[in-house]
């Protein structure tokens, strides 16, 4: 059951972070370089890293209580 909760939290966090990073990357590229392009590699990398870290922190905090 804990693995299912972790995977659900990972998926939710991954989607939210991915969408935010894609938007920020596009706006940054549009403002700085004048061409709206998305850095997909960075977006996926951040989404995976934060998708693992945030649910793990949540689990650790729940165990402390």
PDB file of N, CA, C and O in Angstrom:
ATOM      1  N   UNK A   1       0.820  -1.195   0.000  1.00  0.00           N
ATOM      2  CA  UNK A   1       0.000   0.000   0.000  1.00  0.00           C
ATOM      3  C   UNK A   1       0.867   1.263   0.000  1.00  0.00           C
ATOM      4  O   UNK A   1       0.526   2.243  -0.624  1.00  0.00           O
ATOM      5  N   UNK A   2       1.992   1.229   0.706  1.00  0.00           N
ATOM      6  CA  UNK A   2       2.863   2.394   0.752  1.00  0.00           C
ATOM      7  C   UNK A   2       3.474   2.679  -0.613  1.00  0.00           C
ATOM      8  O   UNK A   2       3.662   3.834  -0.977  1.00  0.00           O
ATOM      9  N   UNK A   3       3.788   1.621  -1.356  1.00  0.00           N
ATOM     10  CA  UNK A   3       4.361   1.814  -2.692  1.00  0.00           C
ATOM     11  C   UNK A   3       3.353   2.465  -3.626  1.00  0.00           C
ATOM     12  O   UNK A   3       3.722   3.326  -4.445  1.00  0.00           O
ATOM     13  N   UNK A   4       2.100   2.086  -3.515  1.00  0.00           N
ATOM     14  CA  UNK A   4       1.058   2.678  -4.355  1.00  0.00           C
ATOM     15  C   UNK A   4       0.895   4.155  -4.033  1.00  0.00           C
ATOM     16  O   UNK A   4       0.770   4.991  -4.939  1.00  0.00           O
ATOM     17  N   UNK A   5       0.914   4.495  -2.753  1.00  0.00           N
ATOM     18  CA  UNK A   5       0.817   5.901  -2.348  1.00  0.00           C
ATOM     19  C   UNK A   5       2.022   6.699  -2.851  1.00  0.00           C
ATOM     20  O   UNK A   5       1.869   7.832  -3.316  1.00  0.00           O
ATOM     21  N   UNK A   6       3.204   6.100  -2.763  1.00  0.00           N
ATOM     22  CA  UNK A   6       4.407   6.783  -3.250  1.00  0.00           C
ATOM     23  C   UNK A   6       4.323   7.019  -4.754  1.00  0.00           C
ATOM     24  O   UNK A   6       4.628   8.110  -5.234  1.00  0.00           O
ATOM     25  N   UNK A   7       3.895   6.010  -5.501  1.00  0.00           N
ATOM     26  CA  UNK A   7       3.783   6.154  -6.953  1.00  0.00           C
ATOM     27  C   UNK A   7       2.730   7.188  -7.341  1.00  0.00           C
ATOM     28  O   UNK A   7       2.923   7.951  -8.290  1.00  0.00           O
ATOM     29  N   UNK A   8       1.640   7.227  -6.597  1.00  0.00           N
ATOM     30  CA  UNK A   8       0.607   8.235  -6.859  1.00  0.00           C
ATOM     31  C   UNK A   8       1.145   9.633  -6.589  1.00  0.00           C
ATOM     32  O   UNK A   8       0.990  10.542  -7.423  1.00  0.00           O
ATOM     33  N   UNK A   9       1.824   9.803  -5.460  1.00  0.00           N
ATOM     34  CA  UNK A   9       2.412  11.103  -5.133  1.00  0.00           C
ATOM     35  C   UNK A   9       3.495  11.494  -6.138  1.00  0.00           C
ATOM     36  O   UNK A   9       3.602  12.655  -6.525  1.00  0.00           O
ATOM     37  N   UNK A  10       4.283  10.505  -6.576  1.00  0.00           N
ATOM     38  CA  UNK A  10       5.302  10.763  -7.589  1.00  0.00           C
ATOM     39  C   UNK A  10       4.661  11.250  -8.885  1.00  0.00           C
ATOM     40  O   UNK A  10       5.115  12.227  -9.482  1.00  0.00           O
ATOM     41  N   UNK A  11       3.621  10.573  -9.322  1.00  0.00           N
ATOM     42  CA  UNK A  11       2.966  10.941 -10.580  1.00  0.00           C
ATOM     43  C   UNK A  11       2.371  12.344 -10.519  1.00  0.00           C
ATOM     44  O   UNK A  11       2.524  13.135 -11.457  1.00  0.00           O
ATOM     45  N   UNK A  12       1.717  12.666  -9.418  1.00  0.00           N
ATOM     46  CA  UNK A  12       1.121  13.993  -9.262  1.00  0.00           C
ATOM     47  C   UNK A  12       2.208  15.064  -9.256  1.00  0.00           C
ATOM     48  O   UNK A  12       2.099  16.074  -9.956  1.00  0.00           O
ATOM     49  N   UNK A  13       3.254  14.834  -8.475  1.00  0.00           N
ATOM     50  CA  UNK A  13       4.350  15.798  -8.397  1.00  0.00           C
ATOM     51  C   UNK A  13       5.044  15.932  -9.745  1.00  0.00           C
ATOM     52  O   UNK A  13       5.373  17.046 -10.176  1.00  0.00           O
ATOM     53  N   UNK A  14       5.275  14.812 -10.421  1.00  0.00           N
ATOM     54  CA  UNK A  14       5.934  14.835 -11.721  1.00  0.00           C
ATOM     55  C   UNK A  14       5.166  15.697 -12.715  1.00  0.00           C
ATOM     56  O   UNK A  14       5.746  16.547 -13.386  1.00  0.00           O
ATOM     57  N   UNK A  15       3.867  15.510 -12.796  1.00  0.00           N
ATOM     58  CA  UNK A  15       3.056  16.260 -13.759  1.00  0.00           C
ATOM     59  C   UNK A  15       3.073  17.756 -13.439  1.00  0.00           C
ATOM     60  O   UNK A  15       3.265  18.590 -14.336  1.00  0.00           O
ATOM     61  N   UNK A  16       2.888  18.100 -12.182  1.00  0.00           N
ATOM     62  CA  UNK A  16       2.855  19.517 -11.797  1.00  0.00           C
ATOM     63  C   UNK A  16       4.193  20.180 -12.083  1.00  0.00           C
ATOM     64  O   UNK A  16       4.259  21.252 -12.701  1.00  0.00           O
ATOM     65  N   UNK A  17       5.284  19.554 -11.653  1.00  0.00           N
ATOM     66  CA  UNK A  17       6.612  20.131 -11.863  1.00  0.00           C
ATOM     67  C   UNK A  17       6.928  20.208 -13.355  1.00  0.00           C
ATOM     68  O   UNK A  17       7.461  21.209 -13.832  1.00  0.00           O
ATOM     69  N   UNK A  18       6.590  19.172 -14.100  1.00  0.00           N
ATOM     70  CA  UNK A  18       6.865  19.164 -15.534  1.00  0.00           C
ATOM     71  C   UNK A  18       6.161  20.316 -16.247  1.00  0.00           C
ATOM     72  O   UNK A  18       6.774  21.031 -17.034  1.00  0.00           O
ATOM     73  N   UNK A  19       4.892  20.515 -15.947  1.00  0.00           N
ATOM     74  CA  UNK A  19       4.131  21.596 -16.592  1.00  0.00           C
ATOM     75  C   UNK A  19       4.720  22.961 -16.227  1.00  0.00           C
ATOM     76  O   UNK A  19       4.890  23.825 -17.093  1.00  0.00           O
ATOM     77  N   UNK A  20       5.041  23.158 -14.960  1.00  0.00           N
ATOM     78  CA  UNK A  20       5.592  24.448 -14.522  1.00  0.00           C
ATOM     79  C   UNK A  20       6.941  24.715 -15.185  1.00  0.00           C
ATOM     80  O   UNK A  20       7.186  25.819 -15.686  1.00  0.00           O
ATOM     81  N   UNK A  21       7.815  23.723 -15.218  1.00  0.00           N
ATOM     82  CA  UNK A  21       9.135  23.917 -15.816  1.00  0.00           C
ATOM     83  C   UNK A  21       9.031  24.155 -17.322  1.00  0.00           C
ATOM     84  O   UNK A  21       9.773  24.967 -17.888  1.00  0.00           O
ATOM     85  N   UNK A  22       8.103  23.479 -17.991  1.00  0.00           N
ATOM     86  CA  UNK A  22       7.913  23.710 -19.425  1.00  0.00           C
ATOM     87  C   UNK A  22       7.484  25.155 -19.675  1.00  0.00           C
ATOM     88  O   UNK A  22       8.008  25.831 -20.568  1.00  0.00           O
ATOM     89  N   UNK A  23       6.555  25.649 -18.884  1.00  0.00           N
ATOM     90  CA  UNK A  23       6.080  27.028 -19.042  1.00  0.00           C
ATOM     91  C   UNK A  23       7.205  28.021 -18.761  1.00  0.00           C
ATOM     92  O   UNK A  23       7.422  28.969 -19.525  1.00  0.00           O
ATOM     93  N   UNK A  24       7.925  27.817 -17.668  1.00  0.00           N
ATOM     94  CA  UNK A  24       9.022  28.720 -17.310  1.00  0.00           C
ATOM     95  C   UNK A  24      10.117  28.678 -18.370  1.00  0.00           C
ATOM     96  O   UNK A  24      10.644  29.723 -18.761  1.00  0.00           O
ATOM     97  N   UNK A  25      10.456  27.510 -18.848  1.00  0.00           N
ATOM     98  CA  UNK A  25      11.479  27.374 -19.882  1.00  0.00           C
ATOM     99  C   UNK A  25      11.064  28.089 -21.165  1.00  0.00           C
ATOM    100  O   UNK A  25      11.878  28.762 -21.803  1.00  0.00           O
ATOM    101  N   UNK A  26       9.819  27.956 -21.541  1.00  0.00           N
ATOM    102  CA  UNK A  26       9.316  28.611 -22.751  1.00  0.00           C
ATOM    103  C   UNK A  26       9.352  30.136 -22.611  1.00  0.00           C
ATOM    104  O   UNK A  26       9.831  30.838 -23.504  1.00  0.00           O
ATOM    105  N   UNK A  27       8.872  30.635 -21.484  1.00  0.00           N
ATOM    106  CA  UNK A  27       8.848  32.088 -21.265  1.00  0.00           C
ATOM    107  C   UNK A  27      10.270  32.647 -21.195  1.00  0.00           C
ATOM    108  O   UNK A  27      10.558  33.693 -21.770  1.00  0.00           O
ATOM    109  N   UNK A  28      11.161  31.951 -20.505  1.00  0.00           N
ATOM    110  CA  UNK A  28      12.558  32.391 -20.432  1.00  0.00           C
ATOM    111  C   UNK A  28      13.180  32.457 -21.825  1.00  0.00           C
ATOM    112  O   UNK A  28      13.827  33.442 -22.185  1.00  0.00           O
ATOM    113  N   UNK A  29      12.990  31.421 -22.609  1.00  0.00           N
ATOM    114  CA  UNK A  29      13.543  31.383 -23.960  1.00  0.00           C
ATOM    115  C   UNK A  29      12.950  32.485 -24.831  1.00  0.00           C
ATOM    116  O   UNK A  29      13.649  33.081 -25.645  1.00  0.00           O
ATOM    117  N   UNK A  30      11.685  32.759 -24.640  1.00  0.00           N
ATOM    118  CA  UNK A  30      11.024  33.798 -25.414  1.00  0.00           C
ATOM    119  C   UNK A  30      11.562  35.179 -25.059  1.00  0.00           C
ATOM    120  O   UNK A  30      11.832  35.996 -25.936  1.00  0.00           O
ATOM    121  N   UNK A  31      11.768  35.434 -23.773  1.00  0.00           N
ATOM    122  CA  UNK A  31      12.233  36.740 -23.330  1.00  0.00           C
ATOM    123  C   UNK A  31      13.722  36.944 -23.641  1.00  0.00           C
ATOM    124  O   UNK A  31      14.113  37.966 -24.183  1.00  0.00           O
ATOM    125  N   UNK A  32      14.554  35.974 -23.303  1.00  0.00           N
ATOM    126  CA  UNK A  32      15.998  36.143 -23.430  1.00  0.00           C
ATOM    127  C   UNK A  32      16.488  35.958 -24.864  1.00  0.00           C
ATOM    128  O   UNK A  32      17.281  36.747 -25.359  1.00  0.00           O
ATOM    129  N   UNK A  33      16.005  34.918 -25.527  1.00  0.00           N
ATOM    130  CA  UNK A  33      16.520  34.594 -26.853  1.00  0.00           C
ATOM    131  C   UNK A  33      15.611  35.060 -27.992  1.00  0.00           C
ATOM    132  O   UNK A  33      16.007  35.006 -29.147  1.00  0.00           O
ATOM    133  N   UNK A  34      14.414  35.446 -27.689  1.00  0.00           N
ATOM    134  CA  UNK A  34      13.483  35.907 -28.711  1.00  0.00           C
ATOM    135  C   UNK A  34      12.842  34.792 -29.503  1.00  0.00           C
ATOM    136  O   UNK A  34      12.136  35.041 -30.476  1.00  0.00           O
ATOM    137  N   UNK A  35      13.077  33.568 -29.121  1.00  0.00           N
ATOM    138  CA  UNK A  35      12.469  32.424 -29.797  1.00  0.00           C
ATOM    139  C   UNK A  35      11.887  31.500 -28.736  1.00  0.00           C
ATOM    140  O   UNK A  35      12.597  31.061 -27.835  1.00  0.00           O
ATOM    141  N   UNK A  36      10.619  31.247 -28.826  1.00  0.00           N
ATOM    142  CA  UNK A  36       9.972  30.406 -27.825  1.00  0.00           C
ATOM    143  C   UNK A  36      10.246  28.936 -28.067  1.00  0.00           C
ATOM    144  O   UNK A  36       9.631  28.324 -28.940  1.00  0.00           O
ATOM    145  N   UNK A  37      11.160  28.387 -27.319  1.00  0.00           N
ATOM    146  CA  UNK A  37      11.428  26.953 -27.401  1.00  0.00           C
ATOM    147  C   UNK A  37      11.527  26.404 -25.981  1.00  0.00           C
ATOM    148  O   UNK A  37      11.892  27.107 -25.049  1.00  0.00           O
ATOM    149  N   UNK A  38      11.201  25.134 -25.849  1.00  0.00           N
ATOM    150  CA  UNK A  38      11.183  24.489 -24.541  1.00  0.00           C
ATOM    151  C   UNK A  38      12.400  23.585 -24.423  1.00  0.00           C
ATOM    152  O   UNK A  38      12.740  22.860 -25.356  1.00  0.00           O
ATOM    153  N   UNK A  39      13.035  23.618 -23.271  1.00  0.00           N
ATOM    154  CA  UNK A  39      14.154  22.718 -22.990  1.00  0.00           C
ATOM    155  C   UNK A  39      13.578  21.450 -22.355  1.00  0.00           C
ATOM    156  O   UNK A  39      13.387  21.373 -21.141  1.00  0.00           O
ATOM    157  N   UNK A  40      13.287  20.461 -23.186  1.00  0.00           N
ATOM    158  CA  UNK A  40      12.607  19.245 -22.729  1.00  0.00           C
ATOM    159  C   UNK A  40      13.483  18.432 -21.783  1.00  0.00           C
ATOM    160  O   UNK A  40      12.983  17.842 -20.823  1.00  0.00           O
ATOM    161  N   UNK A  41      14.767  18.389 -22.047  1.00  0.00           N
ATOM    162  CA  UNK A  41      15.665  17.595 -21.213  1.00  0.00           C
ATOM    163  C   UNK A  41      15.675  18.097 -19.770  1.00  0.00           C
ATOM    164  O   UNK A  41      15.560  17.314 -18.822  1.00  0.00           O
ATOM    165  N   UNK A  42      15.783  19.401 -19.612  1.00  0.00           N
ATOM    166  CA  UNK A  42      15.777  19.985 -18.268  1.00  0.00           C
ATOM    167  C   UNK A  42      14.426  19.789 -17.595  1.00  0.00           C
ATOM    168  O   UNK A  42      14.358  19.493 -16.398  1.00  0.00           O
ATOM    169  N   UNK A  43      13.361  19.936 -18.342  1.00  0.00           N
ATOM    170  CA  UNK A  43      12.022  19.787 -17.780  1.00  0.00           C
ATOM    171  C   UNK A  43      11.801  18.376 -17.238  1.00  0.00           C
ATOM    172  O   UNK A  43      11.307  18.194 -16.126  1.00  0.00           O
ATOM    173  N   UNK A  44      12.182  17.382 -18.016  1.00  0.00           N
ATOM    174  CA  UNK A  44      12.000  15.994 -17.578  1.00  0.00           C
ATOM    175  C   UNK A  44      12.916  15.677 -16.409  1.00  0.00           C
ATOM    176  O   UNK A  44      12.510  15.020 -15.447  1.00  0.00           O
ATOM    177  N   UNK A  45      14.157  16.165 -16.469  1.00  0.00           N
ATOM    178  CA  UNK A  45      15.105  15.896 -15.393  1.00  0.00           C
ATOM    179  C   UNK A  45      14.626  16.469 -14.064  1.00  0.00           C
ATOM    180  O   UNK A  45      14.621  15.786 -13.034  1.00  0.00           O
ATOM    181  N   UNK A  46      14.199  17.732 -14.063  1.00  0.00           N
ATOM    182  CA  UNK A  46      13.685  18.353 -12.837  1.00  0.00           C
ATOM    183  C   UNK A  46      12.435  17.634 -12.337  1.00  0.00           C
ATOM    184  O   UNK A  46      12.255  17.432 -11.132  1.00  0.00           O
ATOM    185  N   UNK A  47      11.552  17.255 -13.246  1.00  0.00           N
ATOM    186  CA  UNK A  47      10.322  16.579 -12.843  1.00  0.00           C
ATOM    187  C   UNK A  47      10.617  15.233 -12.184  1.00  0.00           C
ATOM    188  O   UNK A  47       9.995  14.884 -11.179  1.00  0.00           O
ATOM    189  N   UNK A  48      11.559  14.494 -12.714  1.00  0.00           N
ATOM    190  CA  UNK A  48      11.905  13.202 -12.108  1.00  0.00           C
ATOM    191  C   UNK A  48      12.560  13.400 -10.747  1.00  0.00           C
ATOM    192  O   UNK A  48      12.193  12.741  -9.767  1.00  0.00           O
ATOM    193  N   UNK A  49      13.512  14.310 -10.667  1.00  0.00           N
ATOM    194  CA  UNK A  49      14.225  14.534  -9.403  1.00  0.00           C
ATOM    195  C   UNK A  49      13.266  15.012  -8.316  1.00  0.00           C
ATOM    196  O   UNK A  49      13.239  14.463  -7.211  1.00  0.00           O
ATOM    197  N   UNK A  50      12.483  16.042  -8.614  1.00  0.00           N
ATOM    198  CA  UNK A  50      11.562  16.563  -7.606  1.00  0.00           C
ATOM    199  C   UNK A  50      10.400  15.608  -7.358  1.00  0.00           C
ATOM    200  O   UNK A  50       9.837  15.584  -6.262  1.00  0.00           O
ATOM    201  N   UNK A  51      10.045  14.802  -8.371  1.00  0.00           N
ATOM    202  CA  UNK A  51       9.011  13.793  -8.186  1.00  0.00           C
ATOM    203  C   UNK A  51       9.425  12.714  -7.207  1.00  0.00           C
ATOM    204  O   UNK A  51       8.582  12.087  -6.567  1.00  0.00           O
ATOM    205  N   UNK A  52      10.706  12.476  -7.078  1.00  0.00           N
ATOM    206  CA  UNK A  52      11.210  11.505  -6.100  1.00  0.00           C
ATOM    207  C   UNK A  52      11.420  12.162  -4.743  1.00  0.00           C
ATOM    208  O   UNK A  52      11.077  11.600  -3.699  1.00  0.00           O
ATOM    209  N   UNK A  53      11.972  13.371  -4.736  1.00  0.00           N
ATOM    210  CA  UNK A  53      12.334  14.027  -3.478  1.00  0.00           C
ATOM    211  C   UNK A  53      11.113  14.424  -2.656  1.00  0.00           C
ATOM    212  O   UNK A  53      11.065  14.161  -1.453  1.00  0.00           O
ATOM    213  N   UNK A  54      10.125  15.064  -3.256  1.00  0.00           N
ATOM    214  CA  UNK A  54       8.990  15.565  -2.483  1.00  0.00           C
ATOM    215  C   UNK A  54       8.174  14.456  -1.804  1.00  0.00           C
ATOM    216  O   UNK A  54       7.866  14.568  -0.609  1.00  0.00           O
ATOM    217  N   UNK A  55       7.809  13.367  -2.490  1.00  0.00           N
ATOM    218  CA  UNK A  55       7.114  12.294  -1.767  1.00  0.00           C
ATOM    219  C   UNK A  55       7.967  11.643  -0.692  1.00  0.00           C
ATOM    220  O   UNK A  55       7.451  11.237   0.350  1.00  0.00           O
ATOM    221  N   UNK A  56       9.281  11.558  -0.912  1.00  0.00           N
ATOM    222  CA  UNK A  56      10.165  10.984   0.103  1.00  0.00           C
ATOM    223  C   UNK A  56      10.194  11.853   1.350  1.00  0.00           C
ATOM    224  O   UNK A  56      10.127  11.342   2.476  1.00  0.00           O
ATOM    225  N   UNK A  57      10.282  13.151   1.167  1.00  0.00           N
ATOM    226  CA  UNK A  57      10.246  14.070   2.308  1.00  0.00           C
ATOM    227  C   UNK A  57       8.918  13.944   3.041  1.00  0.00           C
ATOM    228  O   UNK A  57       8.860  13.964   4.269  1.00  0.00           O
ATOM    229  N   UNK A  58       7.837  13.803   2.292  1.00  0.00           N
ATOM    230  CA  UNK A  58       6.515  13.662   2.904  1.00  0.00           C
ATOM    231  C   UNK A  58       6.449  12.385   3.754  1.00  0.00           C
ATOM    232  O   UNK A  58       5.900  12.409   4.853  1.00  0.00           O
ATOM    233  N   UNK A  59       7.009  11.310   3.269  1.00  0.00           N
ATOM    234  CA  UNK A  59       7.021  10.061   4.025  1.00  0.00           C
ATOM    235  C   UNK A  59       7.839  10.200   5.299  1.00  0.00           C
ATOM    236  O   UNK A  59       7.437   9.745   6.379  1.00  0.00           O
ATOM    237  N   UNK A  60       8.989  10.854   5.201  1.00  0.00           N
ATOM    238  CA  UNK A  60       9.851  11.059   6.376  1.00  0.00           C
ATOM    239  C   UNK A  60       9.136  11.916   7.419  1.00  0.00           C
ATOM    240  O   UNK A  60       9.185  11.623   8.614  1.00  0.00           O
ATOM    241  N   UNK A  61       8.459  12.959   6.974  1.00  0.00           N
ATOM    242  CA  UNK A  61       7.731  13.830   7.903  1.00  0.00           C
ATOM    243  C   UNK A  61       6.583  13.084   8.587  1.00  0.00           C
ATOM    244  O   UNK A  61       6.315  13.302   9.768  1.00  0.00           O
ATOM    245  N   UNK A  62       5.904  12.212   7.879  1.00  0.00           N
ATOM    246  CA  UNK A  62       4.805  11.434   8.463  1.00  0.00           C
ATOM    247  C   UNK A  62       5.332  10.463   9.519  1.00  0.00           C
ATOM    248  O   UNK A  62       4.673  10.194  10.513  1.00  0.00           O
ATOM    249  N   UNK A  63       6.524   9.905   9.304  1.00  0.00           N
ATOM    250  CA  UNK A  63       7.111   8.979  10.262  1.00  0.00           C
ATOM    251  C   UNK A  63       7.544   9.668  11.548  1.00  0.00           C
ATOM    252  O   UNK A  63       7.558   9.042  12.620  1.00  0.00           O
ATOM    253  N   UNK A  64       7.901  10.946  11.465  1.00  0.00           N
ATOM    254  CA  UNK A  64       8.331  11.696  12.646  1.00  0.00           C
ATOM    255  C   UNK A  64       7.183  11.917  13.617  1.00  0.00           C
ATOM    256  O   UNK A  64       7.397  12.058  14.807  1.00  0.00           O
ATOM    257  N   UNK A  65       5.974  11.986  13.091  1.00  0.00           N
ATOM    258  CA  UNK A  65       4.809  12.274  13.955  1.00  0.00           C
ATOM    259  C   UNK A  65       4.375  11.111  14.759  1.00  0.00           C
ATOM    260  O   UNK A  65       4.555  10.073  14.817  1.00  0.00           O
TER     261      UNK A  65
END
